[in-house]
Amino acid sequence: MIVAFLNQKGGVGKTTLALNVAGELAGRGERVTLIDADPQGSALDWSEQRGHEGLPRLFGVVGLARDTLHREAPELAKSVDHVVIDGPPRVAGLMRSALLAADLVLIPVQPSPLDGWASAEILALLREARIYRPELVARFVLNRCGARTILARETAAALADHDPPLLATSIGQRIAFATAAQTGRLALECDDATSAAREIAALADELIHLRIGGSTP
């Protein structure tokens, strides 16, 4: 499976989700490579910090912020079980290449009407990619949700009948994710991060179900 976390809007948590999903899959014994397709290189920085902390390498992280991603990612996928792409913000050529590379696209959005409106560009690129890849599956994922907030419920309701649909799993606004990122760790490796780890595990389960179940786009 090649899964890409994409949204042209920055600050929605693409890197956090990509790293933690890759770590969850690797923790289940799967072979995983994460492609850092963001010119800022945040995932590569995380991997370097992990090395400085003397932590074990759970999955490979490679920098590939080029619009040849659609050719290179499938080659990488031949030697692993899953490729996870941490996508770029506002780089249309790179975004198109990631869309053409992926089997499954996740569009992280935060609980705000503005995030939904800001997704128009990625949705237009998704429609374009489906001309060439009609089997491409895409889903919104609600990220950084405050516990039981009205805004999170309203955003979920607004996306309930959307195309692409919203995943059932949502990810909370949790300090554990920020703490983990600063030290090259995953949420599941941090103390008092049970809820964060449980949410990431549920997200990984849902992604695997989508692929095994042969979900429609």
Short mmCIF file of N, CA, C and O in Angstrom, two decimals, residues 25-155:
data_model
loop_
_atom_site.label_atom_id
_atom_site.label_comp_id
_atom_site.label_asym_id
_atom_site.label_seq_id
_atom_site.Cartn_x
_atom_site.Cartn_y
_atom_site.Cartn_z
N LEU A 25 2.45 0.85 11.83
CA LEU A 25 2.54 -0.28 10.90
C LEU A 25 3.84 -1.05 11.10
O LEU A 25 3.85 -2.29 11.09
N ALA A 26 4.94 -0.32 11.31
CA ALA A 26 6.23 -0.99 11.55
C ALA A 26 6.19 -1.79 12.84
O ALA A 26 6.76 -2.89 12.93
N GLY A 27 5.51 -1.27 13.86
CA GLY A 27 5.38 -1.98 15.12
C GLY A 27 4.60 -3.27 15.02
O GLY A 27 4.70 -4.14 15.90
N ARG A 28 3.84 -3.41 13.95
CA ARG A 28 3.08 -4.64 13.71
C ARG A 28 3.88 -5.65 12.88
O ARG A 28 3.35 -6.65 12.43
N GLY A 29 5.15 -5.32 12.64
CA GLY A 29 6.00 -6.23 11.89
C GLY A 29 6.01 -5.99 10.39
O GLY A 29 6.59 -6.77 9.64
N GLU A 30 5.40 -4.90 9.95
CA GLU A 30 5.37 -4.57 8.53
C GLU A 30 6.64 -3.81 8.14
O GLU A 30 7.21 -3.06 8.94
N ARG A 31 7.07 -4.00 6.91
CA ARG A 31 8.22 -3.25 6.38
C ARG A 31 7.69 -1.94 5.80
O ARG A 31 6.84 -1.96 4.91
N VAL A 32 8.21 -0.83 6.30
CA VAL A 32 7.67 0.48 5.95
C VAL A 32 8.79 1.43 5.55
O VAL A 32 9.85 1.46 6.19
N THR A 33 8.55 2.19 4.50
CA THR A 33 9.41 3.32 4.15
C THR A 33 8.55 4.58 4.11
O THR A 33 7.46 4.58 3.53
N LEU A 34 9.03 5.64 4.74
CA LEU A 34 8.34 6.92 4.68
C LEU A 34 9.09 7.84 3.73
O LEU A 34 10.31 7.99 3.83
N ILE A 35 8.36 8.42 2.79
CA ILE A 35 8.93 9.38 1.85
C ILE A 35 8.60 10.78 2.35
O ILE A 35 7.42 11.14 2.48
N ASP A 36 9.64 11.56 2.62
CA ASP A 36 9.45 12.97 2.97
C ASP A 36 9.45 13.76 1.67
O ASP A 36 10.50 14.05 1.09
N ALA A 37 8.24 14.12 1.20
CA ALA A 37 8.09 14.84 -0.06
C ALA A 37 7.89 16.34 0.17
O ALA A 37 7.53 17.07 -0.75
N ASP A 38 8.10 16.77 1.41
CA ASP A 38 7.97 18.18 1.75
C ASP A 38 9.35 18.82 1.70
O ASP A 38 10.27 18.37 2.38
N PRO A 39 9.53 19.88 0.89
CA PRO A 39 10.85 20.52 0.82
C PRO A 39 11.38 20.98 2.18
O PRO A 39 12.59 21.14 2.35
N GLN A 40 10.50 21.19 3.16
CA GLN A 40 10.95 21.59 4.49
C GLN A 40 11.67 20.46 5.22
O GLN A 40 12.45 20.71 6.15
N GLY A 41 11.40 19.22 4.84
CA GLY A 41 12.14 18.08 5.39
C GLY A 41 11.89 17.78 6.85
O GLY A 41 12.80 17.30 7.54
N SER A 42 10.68 17.99 7.34
CA SER A 42 10.41 17.79 8.77
C SER A 42 10.56 16.33 9.18
O SER A 42 11.05 16.04 10.28
N ALA A 43 10.12 15.41 8.32
CA ALA A 43 10.25 13.98 8.66
C ALA A 43 11.72 13.56 8.68
O ALA A 43 12.14 12.75 9.52
N LEU A 44 12.51 14.10 7.78
CA LEU A 44 13.95 13.81 7.79
C LEU A 44 14.59 14.36 9.05
O LEU A 44 15.46 13.71 9.65
N ASP A 45 14.17 15.55 9.47
CA ASP A 45 14.68 16.13 10.73
C ASP A 45 14.33 15.23 11.91
O ASP A 45 15.14 15.01 12.81
N TRP A 46 13.09 14.71 11.91
CA TRP A 46 12.65 13.80 12.98
C TRP A 46 13.54 12.56 13.00
O TRP A 46 13.98 12.11 14.08
N SER A 47 13.81 12.00 11.84
CA SER A 47 14.63 10.79 11.76
C SER A 47 16.05 11.05 12.26
O SER A 47 16.64 10.22 12.97
N GLU A 48 16.58 12.23 11.91
CA GLU A 48 17.92 12.59 12.38
C GLU A 48 17.94 12.75 13.90
O GLU A 48 18.87 12.29 14.57
N GLN A 49 16.91 13.38 14.44
CA GLN A 49 16.82 13.55 15.89
C GLN A 49 16.71 12.20 16.58
O GLN A 49 17.30 11.99 17.65
N ARG A 50 15.99 11.29 15.98
CA ARG A 50 15.85 9.94 16.55
C ARG A 50 17.21 9.26 16.65
O ARG A 50 17.52 8.61 17.65
N GLY A 51 18.02 9.45 15.61
CA GLY A 51 19.37 8.88 15.65
C GLY A 51 20.21 9.50 16.75
O GLY A 51 20.95 8.79 17.45
N HIS A 52 20.09 10.82 16.93
CA HIS A 52 20.85 11.51 17.98
C HIS A 52 20.45 11.00 19.37
O HIS A 52 21.27 10.96 20.29
N GLU A 53 19.17 10.62 19.50
CA GLU A 53 18.68 10.13 20.79
C GLU A 53 19.04 8.66 21.03
O GLU A 53 18.77 8.11 22.10
N GLY A 54 19.67 8.03 20.04
CA GLY A 54 20.06 6.63 20.18
C GLY A 54 18.90 5.65 20.15
O GLY A 54 18.99 4.54 20.68
N LEU A 55 17.81 6.05 19.50
CA LEU A 55 16.62 5.20 19.42
C LEU A 55 16.70 4.28 18.20
O LEU A 55 17.29 4.63 17.18
N PRO A 56 16.11 3.10 18.29
CA PRO A 56 16.19 2.14 17.17
C PRO A 56 15.45 2.65 15.93
O PRO A 56 14.46 3.36 16.03
N ARG A 57 15.95 2.27 14.78
CA ARG A 57 15.33 2.63 13.51
C ARG A 57 14.14 1.70 13.27
O ARG A 57 14.31 0.50 13.13
N LEU A 58 12.95 2.25 13.21
CA LEU A 58 11.74 1.45 13.03
C LEU A 58 11.35 1.33 11.56
O LEU A 58 10.78 0.32 11.14
N PHE A 59 11.64 2.38 10.79
CA PHE A 59 11.31 2.38 9.36
C PHE A 59 12.24 3.36 8.66
O PHE A 59 12.80 4.27 9.29
N GLY A 60 12.41 3.17 7.38
CA GLY A 60 13.28 4.05 6.61
C GLY A 60 12.59 5.37 6.30
O GLY A 60 11.38 5.42 6.10
N VAL A 61 13.37 6.45 6.28
CA VAL A 61 12.86 7.76 5.88
C VAL A 61 13.78 8.28 4.77
O VAL A 61 14.99 8.40 4.96
N VAL A 62 13.17 8.58 3.62
CA VAL A 62 13.95 9.08 2.49
C VAL A 62 13.35 10.40 2.02
O VAL A 62 12.14 10.60 2.04
N GLY A 63 14.22 11.31 1.62
CA GLY A 63 13.77 12.58 1.07
C GLY A 63 13.55 12.46 -0.42
O GLY A 63 14.44 12.00 -1.16
N LEU A 64 12.37 12.84 -0.89
CA LEU A 64 12.04 12.72 -2.31
C LEU A 64 11.06 13.83 -2.69
O LEU A 64 9.93 13.57 -3.10
N ALA A 65 11.51 15.06 -2.53
CA ALA A 65 10.65 16.21 -2.84
C ALA A 65 10.81 16.58 -4.31
O ALA A 65 11.28 17.68 -4.66
N ARG A 66 10.42 15.63 -5.17
CA ARG A 66 10.56 15.85 -6.62
C ARG A 66 9.27 15.41 -7.31
O ARG A 66 8.55 14.52 -6.83
N ASP A 67 9.01 16.00 -8.47
CA ASP A 67 7.79 15.65 -9.19
C ASP A 67 7.92 14.37 -10.01
O ASP A 67 7.10 14.07 -10.87
N THR A 68 8.97 13.59 -9.69
CA THR A 68 9.11 12.24 -10.26
C THR A 68 8.62 11.19 -9.26
O THR A 68 8.86 9.99 -9.44
N LEU A 69 7.94 11.64 -8.22
CA LEU A 69 7.50 10.76 -7.14
C LEU A 69 6.65 9.61 -7.65
O LEU A 69 6.73 8.48 -7.15
N HIS A 70 5.82 9.88 -8.64
CA HIS A 70 4.91 8.84 -9.16
C HIS A 70 5.67 7.70 -9.84
O HIS A 70 5.13 6.60 -9.99
N ARG A 71 6.90 7.95 -10.23
CA ARG A 71 7.71 6.88 -10.80
C ARG A 71 8.57 6.20 -9.75
O ARG A 71 8.81 4.99 -9.80
N GLU A 72 9.05 6.97 -8.78
CA GLU A 72 10.01 6.43 -7.80
C GLU A 72 9.35 5.73 -6.62
O GLU A 72 9.89 4.75 -6.10
N ALA A 73 8.18 6.21 -6.18
CA ALA A 73 7.51 5.58 -5.04
C ALA A 73 7.12 4.13 -5.33
O ALA A 73 7.34 3.25 -4.47
N PRO A 74 6.54 3.81 -6.50
CA PRO A 74 6.23 2.39 -6.77
C PRO A 74 7.46 1.50 -6.78
O PRO A 74 7.37 0.32 -6.41
N GLU A 75 8.61 2.04 -7.20
CA GLU A 75 9.84 1.25 -7.15
C GLU A 75 10.23 0.95 -5.71
O GLU A 75 10.62 -0.18 -5.37
N LEU A 76 10.13 1.97 -4.84
CA LEU A 76 10.42 1.74 -3.42
C LEU A 76 9.45 0.75 -2.81
O LEU A 76 9.82 -0.04 -1.94
N ALA A 77 8.21 0.78 -3.26
CA ALA A 77 7.17 -0.09 -2.70
C ALA A 77 7.43 -1.57 -2.99
O ALA A 77 6.89 -2.43 -2.28
N LYS A 78 8.24 -1.86 -3.98
CA LYS A 78 8.51 -3.26 -4.32
C LYS A 78 9.27 -3.99 -3.22
O LYS A 78 9.19 -5.22 -3.13
N SER A 79 10.01 -3.26 -2.40
CA SER A 79 10.85 -3.90 -1.38
C SER A 79 10.28 -3.78 0.03
O SER A 79 10.93 -4.20 0.99
N VAL A 80 9.08 -3.18 0.17
CA VAL A 80 8.47 -3.03 1.50
C VAL A 80 6.98 -3.38 1.41
O VAL A 80 6.44 -3.60 0.33
N ASP A 81 6.35 -3.42 2.57
CA ASP A 81 4.91 -3.69 2.61
C ASP A 81 4.09 -2.42 2.41
O ASP A 81 3.00 -2.46 1.83
N HIS A 82 4.61 -1.30 2.92
CA HIS A 82 3.88 -0.04 2.84
C HIS A 82 4.85 1.11 2.60
O HIS A 82 5.93 1.15 3.18
N VAL A 83 4.41 2.05 1.78
CA VAL A 83 5.09 3.33 1.63
C VAL A 83 4.14 4.41 2.13
O VAL A 83 2.97 4.45 1.73
N VAL A 84 4.64 5.26 3.01
CA VAL A 84 3.86 6.38 3.54
C VAL A 84 4.49 7.66 3.02
O VAL A 84 5.69 7.87 3.19
N ILE A 85 3.69 8.51 2.38
CA ILE A 85 4.19 9.77 1.82
C ILE A 85 3.72 10.93 2.68
O ILE A 85 2.53 11.12 2.91
N ASP A 86 4.69 11.70 3.17
CA ASP A 86 4.39 12.95 3.86
C ASP A 86 4.46 14.05 2.80
O ASP A 86 5.54 14.43 2.35
N GLY A 87 3.29 14.54 2.39
CA GLY A 87 3.21 15.42 1.23
C GLY A 87 3.55 16.87 1.50
O GLY A 87 3.63 17.31 2.66
N PRO A 88 3.75 17.62 0.43
CA PRO A 88 4.14 19.03 0.54
C PRO A 88 2.94 19.95 0.60
O PRO A 88 1.86 19.62 0.10
N PRO A 89 3.09 21.13 1.19
CA PRO A 89 2.06 22.16 1.07
C PRO A 89 2.32 23.03 -0.15
O PRO A 89 3.46 23.41 -0.42
N ARG A 90 1.27 23.32 -0.89
CA ARG A 90 1.30 24.32 -1.97
C ARG A 90 2.43 24.13 -2.99
O ARG A 90 3.11 25.07 -3.37
N VAL A 91 2.67 22.90 -3.41
CA VAL A 91 3.59 22.64 -4.51
C VAL A 91 2.82 21.75 -5.48
O VAL A 91 2.80 20.52 -5.33
N ALA A 92 2.16 22.36 -6.45
CA ALA A 92 1.19 21.64 -7.28
C ALA A 92 1.83 20.47 -8.04
O ALA A 92 1.25 19.38 -8.12
N GLY A 93 3.04 20.67 -8.58
CA GLY A 93 3.68 19.60 -9.32
C GLY A 93 3.97 18.39 -8.45
O GLY A 93 3.72 17.25 -8.84
N LEU A 94 4.49 18.65 -7.25
CA LEU A 94 4.76 17.57 -6.30
C LEU A 94 3.46 16.89 -5.87
O LEU A 94 3.40 15.67 -5.71
N MET A 95 2.42 17.70 -5.64
CA MET A 95 1.13 17.16 -5.21
C MET A 95 0.56 16.22 -6.27
O MET A 95 0.06 15.14 -5.97
N ARG A 96 0.63 16.66 -7.52
CA ARG A 96 0.13 15.80 -8.62
C ARG A 96 0.89 14.49 -8.67
O ARG A 96 0.31 13.42 -8.87
N SER A 97 2.21 14.57 -8.51
CA SER A 97 3.04 13.36 -8.56
C SER A 97 2.69 12.41 -7.42
O SER A 97 2.60 11.20 -7.61
N ALA A 98 2.46 12.97 -6.21
CA ALA A 98 2.09 12.14 -5.06
C ALA A 98 0.73 11.48 -5.28
O ALA A 98 0.53 10.31 -4.94
N LEU A 99 -0.20 12.22 -5.86
CA LEU A 99 -1.53 11.66 -6.13
C LEU A 99 -1.45 10.50 -7.12
O LEU A 99 -2.15 9.50 -6.99
N LEU A 100 -0.60 10.64 -8.11
CA LEU A 100 -0.46 9.58 -9.11
C LEU A 100 0.29 8.37 -8.54
O LEU A 100 0.14 7.26 -9.04
N ALA A 101 1.09 8.59 -7.49
CA ALA A 101 1.83 7.48 -6.88
C ALA A 101 0.99 6.67 -5.92
O ALA A 101 1.23 5.47 -5.73
N ALA A 102 0.01 7.29 -5.29
CA ALA A 102 -0.68 6.70 -4.13
C ALA A 102 -1.78 5.72 -4.50
O ALA A 102 -2.42 5.84 -5.55
N ASP A 103 -2.00 4.76 -3.61
CA ASP A 103 -3.19 3.91 -3.65
C ASP A 103 -4.31 4.55 -2.82
O ASP A 103 -5.49 4.39 -3.12
N LEU A 104 -3.91 5.23 -1.76
CA LEU A 104 -4.84 5.82 -0.81
C LEU A 104 -4.34 7.20 -0.42
O LEU A 104 -3.18 7.36 -0.05
N VAL A 105 -5.21 8.20 -0.51
CA VAL A 105 -4.87 9.57 -0.14
C VAL A 105 -5.68 9.97 1.08
O VAL A 105 -6.91 9.83 1.09
N LEU A 106 -5.00 10.45 2.11
CA LEU A 106 -5.66 10.98 3.29
C LEU A 106 -5.46 12.48 3.33
O LEU A 106 -4.34 12.97 3.18
N ILE A 107 -6.55 13.21 3.53
CA ILE A 107 -6.52 14.67 3.55
C ILE A 107 -6.81 15.12 4.98
O ILE A 107 -7.96 15.15 5.40
N PRO A 108 -5.77 15.43 5.76
CA PRO A 108 -6.01 15.87 7.14
C PRO A 108 -6.64 17.27 7.16
O PRO A 108 -6.21 18.16 6.43
N VAL A 109 -7.66 17.42 7.98
CA VAL A 109 -8.27 18.73 8.19
C VAL A 109 -8.48 18.91 9.69
O VAL A 109 -8.71 17.96 10.43
N GLN A 110 -8.39 20.15 10.13
CA GLN A 110 -8.66 20.47 11.53
C GLN A 110 -10.12 20.89 11.68
O GLN A 110 -10.77 21.25 10.70
N PRO A 111 -10.64 20.83 12.91
CA PRO A 111 -12.05 21.17 13.13
C PRO A 111 -12.29 22.68 12.97
O PRO A 111 -12.38 23.41 13.95
N SER A 112 -12.39 23.10 11.72
CA SER A 112 -12.63 24.50 11.40
C SER A 112 -13.25 24.58 10.02
O SER A 112 -12.77 23.89 9.09
N PRO A 113 -14.28 25.38 9.82
CA PRO A 113 -14.85 25.54 8.48
C PRO A 113 -13.81 26.01 7.47
O PRO A 113 -13.86 25.64 6.31
N LEU A 114 -12.85 26.80 7.93
CA LEU A 114 -11.83 27.31 7.02
C LEU A 114 -10.99 26.19 6.43
O LEU A 114 -10.56 26.28 5.28
N ASP A 115 -10.74 25.14 7.20
CA ASP A 115 -9.96 24.02 6.68
C ASP A 115 -10.71 23.31 5.56
O ASP A 115 -10.12 22.85 4.59
N GLY A 116 -12.02 23.19 5.72
CA GLY A 116 -12.81 22.56 4.67
C GLY A 116 -12.77 23.37 3.39
O GLY A 116 -12.58 22.83 2.30
N TRP A 117 -12.91 24.69 3.51
CA TRP A 117 -12.86 25.53 2.32
C TRP A 117 -11.48 25.52 1.68
O TRP A 117 -11.34 25.58 0.45
N ALA A 118 -10.45 25.44 2.51
CA ALA A 118 -9.08 25.47 2.00
C ALA A 118 -8.70 24.19 1.27
O ALA A 118 -7.64 24.11 0.65
N SER A 119 -9.54 23.17 1.34
CA SER A 119 -9.24 21.89 0.70
C SER A 119 -9.64 21.87 -0.77
O SER A 119 -9.44 20.86 -1.45
N ALA A 120 -10.18 22.97 -1.28
CA ALA A 120 -10.68 22.99 -2.66
C ALA A 120 -9.58 22.66 -3.66
O ALA A 120 -9.81 21.94 -4.64
N GLU A 121 -8.38 23.15 -3.41
CA GLU A 121 -7.28 22.93 -4.37
C GLU A 121 -6.90 21.46 -4.44
O GLU A 121 -6.74 20.90 -5.53
N ILE A 122 -6.73 20.80 -3.29
CA ILE A 122 -6.37 19.38 -3.31
C ILE A 122 -7.49 18.54 -3.91
O ILE A 122 -7.24 17.56 -4.61
N LEU A 123 -8.74 18.94 -3.71
CA LEU A 123 -9.86 18.18 -4.29
C LEU A 123 -9.87 18.32 -5.81
O LEU A 123 -10.18 17.36 -6.53
N ALA A 124 -9.51 19.50 -6.31
CA ALA A 124 -9.43 19.69 -7.76
C ALA A 124 -8.31 18.82 -8.34
O ALA A 124 -8.48 18.18 -9.39
N LEU A 125 -7.17 18.76 -7.64
CA LEU A 125 -6.06 17.92 -8.10
C LEU A 125 -6.43 16.44 -8.01
O LEU A 125 -6.03 15.64 -8.86
N LEU A 126 -7.22 16.08 -7.00
CA LEU A 126 -7.67 14.70 -6.86
C LEU A 126 -8.56 14.30 -8.04
O LEU A 126 -8.41 13.20 -8.60
N ARG A 127 -9.48 15.18 -8.42
CA ARG A 127 -10.34 14.89 -9.57
C ARG A 127 -9.52 14.72 -10.84
O ARG A 127 -9.77 13.83 -11.66
N GLU A 128 -8.49 15.54 -10.98
CA GLU A 128 -7.60 15.45 -12.13
C GLU A 128 -6.86 14.11 -12.13
O GLU A 128 -6.74 13.44 -13.16
N ALA A 129 -6.35 13.70 -10.96
CA ALA A 129 -5.60 12.45 -10.86
C ALA A 129 -6.47 11.24 -11.18
O ALA A 129 -5.99 10.25 -11.76
N ARG A 130 -7.75 11.32 -10.84
CA ARG A 130 -8.65 10.18 -11.07
C ARG A 130 -8.96 9.96 -12.55
O ARG A 130 -9.48 8.91 -12.92
N ILE A 131 -8.63 10.93 -13.38
CA ILE A 131 -8.75 10.70 -14.82
C ILE A 131 -7.78 9.60 -15.23
O ILE A 131 -8.08 8.76 -16.07
N TYR A 132 -6.61 9.60 -14.59
CA TYR A 132 -5.57 8.61 -14.90
C TYR A 132 -5.59 7.43 -13.93
O TYR A 132 -5.16 6.33 -14.28
N ARG A 133 -6.08 7.68 -12.70
CA ARG A 133 -6.12 6.64 -11.67
C ARG A 133 -7.53 6.56 -11.09
O ARG A 133 -7.78 6.98 -9.96
N PRO A 134 -8.50 6.03 -11.85
CA PRO A 134 -9.88 6.01 -11.36
C PRO A 134 -10.08 5.19 -10.09
O PRO A 134 -11.06 5.38 -9.37
N GLU A 135 -9.13 4.31 -9.79
CA GLU A 135 -9.24 3.46 -8.60
C GLU A 135 -8.69 4.13 -7.35
O GLU A 135 -8.75 3.55 -6.25
N LEU A 136 -8.17 5.33 -7.47
CA LEU A 136 -7.55 6.03 -6.34
C LEU A 136 -8.57 6.30 -5.24
O LEU A 136 -9.61 6.92 -5.47
N VAL A 137 -8.28 5.82 -4.04
CA VAL A 137 -9.17 5.99 -2.89
C VAL A 137 -8.71 7.21 -2.09
O VAL A 137 -7.51 7.40 -1.87
N ALA A 138 -9.66 8.03 -1.65
CA ALA A 138 -9.32 9.22 -0.87
C ALA A 138 -10.30 9.37 0.29
O ALA A 138 -11.48 9.02 0.17
N ARG A 139 -9.80 9.89 1.40
CA ARG A 139 -10.63 10.14 2.58
C ARG A 139 -10.12 11.39 3.30
O ARG A 139 -8.92 11.67 3.32
N PHE A 140 -11.04 12.13 3.90
CA PHE A 140 -10.67 13.15 4.87
C PHE A 140 -10.40 12.47 6.21
O PHE A 140 -11.01 11.45 6.54
N VAL A 141 -9.48 13.04 6.99
CA VAL A 141 -9.29 12.58 8.37
C VAL A 141 -9.27 13.82 9.26
O VAL A 141 -8.54 14.78 9.00
N LEU A 142 -10.12 13.80 10.27
CA LEU A 142 -10.23 14.93 11.19
C LEU A 142 -9.11 14.83 12.22
O LEU A 142 -9.00 13.84 12.95
N ASN A 143 -8.28 15.87 12.28
CA ASN A 143 -7.08 15.85 13.11
C ASN A 143 -7.08 17.03 14.08
O ASN A 143 -7.71 18.05 13.84
N ARG A 144 -6.38 16.85 15.20
CA ARG A 144 -6.23 17.89 16.22
C ARG A 144 -7.59 18.35 16.75
O ARG A 144 -7.86 19.55 16.84
N CYS A 145 -8.40 17.38 17.11
CA CYS A 145 -9.74 17.69 17.63
C CYS A 145 -9.68 17.89 19.14
O CYS A 145 -9.16 17.04 19.86
N GLY A 146 -10.24 18.97 19.60
CA GLY A 146 -10.42 19.14 21.02
C GLY A 146 -11.48 18.18 21.51
O GLY A 146 -12.42 17.85 20.79
N ALA A 147 -11.32 17.69 22.72
CA ALA A 147 -12.24 16.68 23.25
C ALA A 147 -13.67 17.22 23.32
O ALA A 147 -13.93 18.23 23.95
N ARG A 148 -14.55 16.54 22.63
CA ARG A 148 -16.00 16.80 22.68
C ARG A 148 -16.35 18.26 22.38
O ARG A 148 -17.29 18.82 22.95
N THR A 149 -15.62 18.90 21.46
CA THR A 149 -15.94 20.28 21.13
C THR A 149 -17.06 20.33 20.10
O THR A 149 -17.19 19.46 19.23
N ILE A 150 -17.85 21.39 20.18
CA ILE A 150 -18.94 21.59 19.22
C ILE A 150 -18.38 21.74 17.82
O ILE A 150 -18.92 21.20 16.85
N LEU A 151 -17.25 22.47 17.70
CA LEU A 151 -16.65 22.71 16.40
C LEU A 151 -16.23 21.41 15.72
O LEU A 151 -16.42 21.24 14.51
N ALA A 152 -15.66 20.48 16.48
CA ALA A 152 -15.26 19.19 15.91
C ALA A 152 -16.49 18.43 15.42
O ALA A 152 -16.47 17.84 14.34
N ARG A 153 -17.56 18.46 16.19
CA ARG A 153 -18.79 17.78 15.77
C ARG A 153 -19.38 18.43 14.53
O ARG A 153 -19.85 17.74 13.62
N GLU A 154 -19.35 19.74 14.48
CA GLU A 154 -19.89 20.45 13.32
C GLU A 154 -19.07 20.18 12.06
O GLU A 154 -19.62 20.00 10.97
N THR A 155 -17.75 20.14 12.21
CA THR A 155 -16.89 19.85 11.06
C THR A 155 -17.13 18.43 10.57
O THR A 155 -17.21 18.18 9.35
#
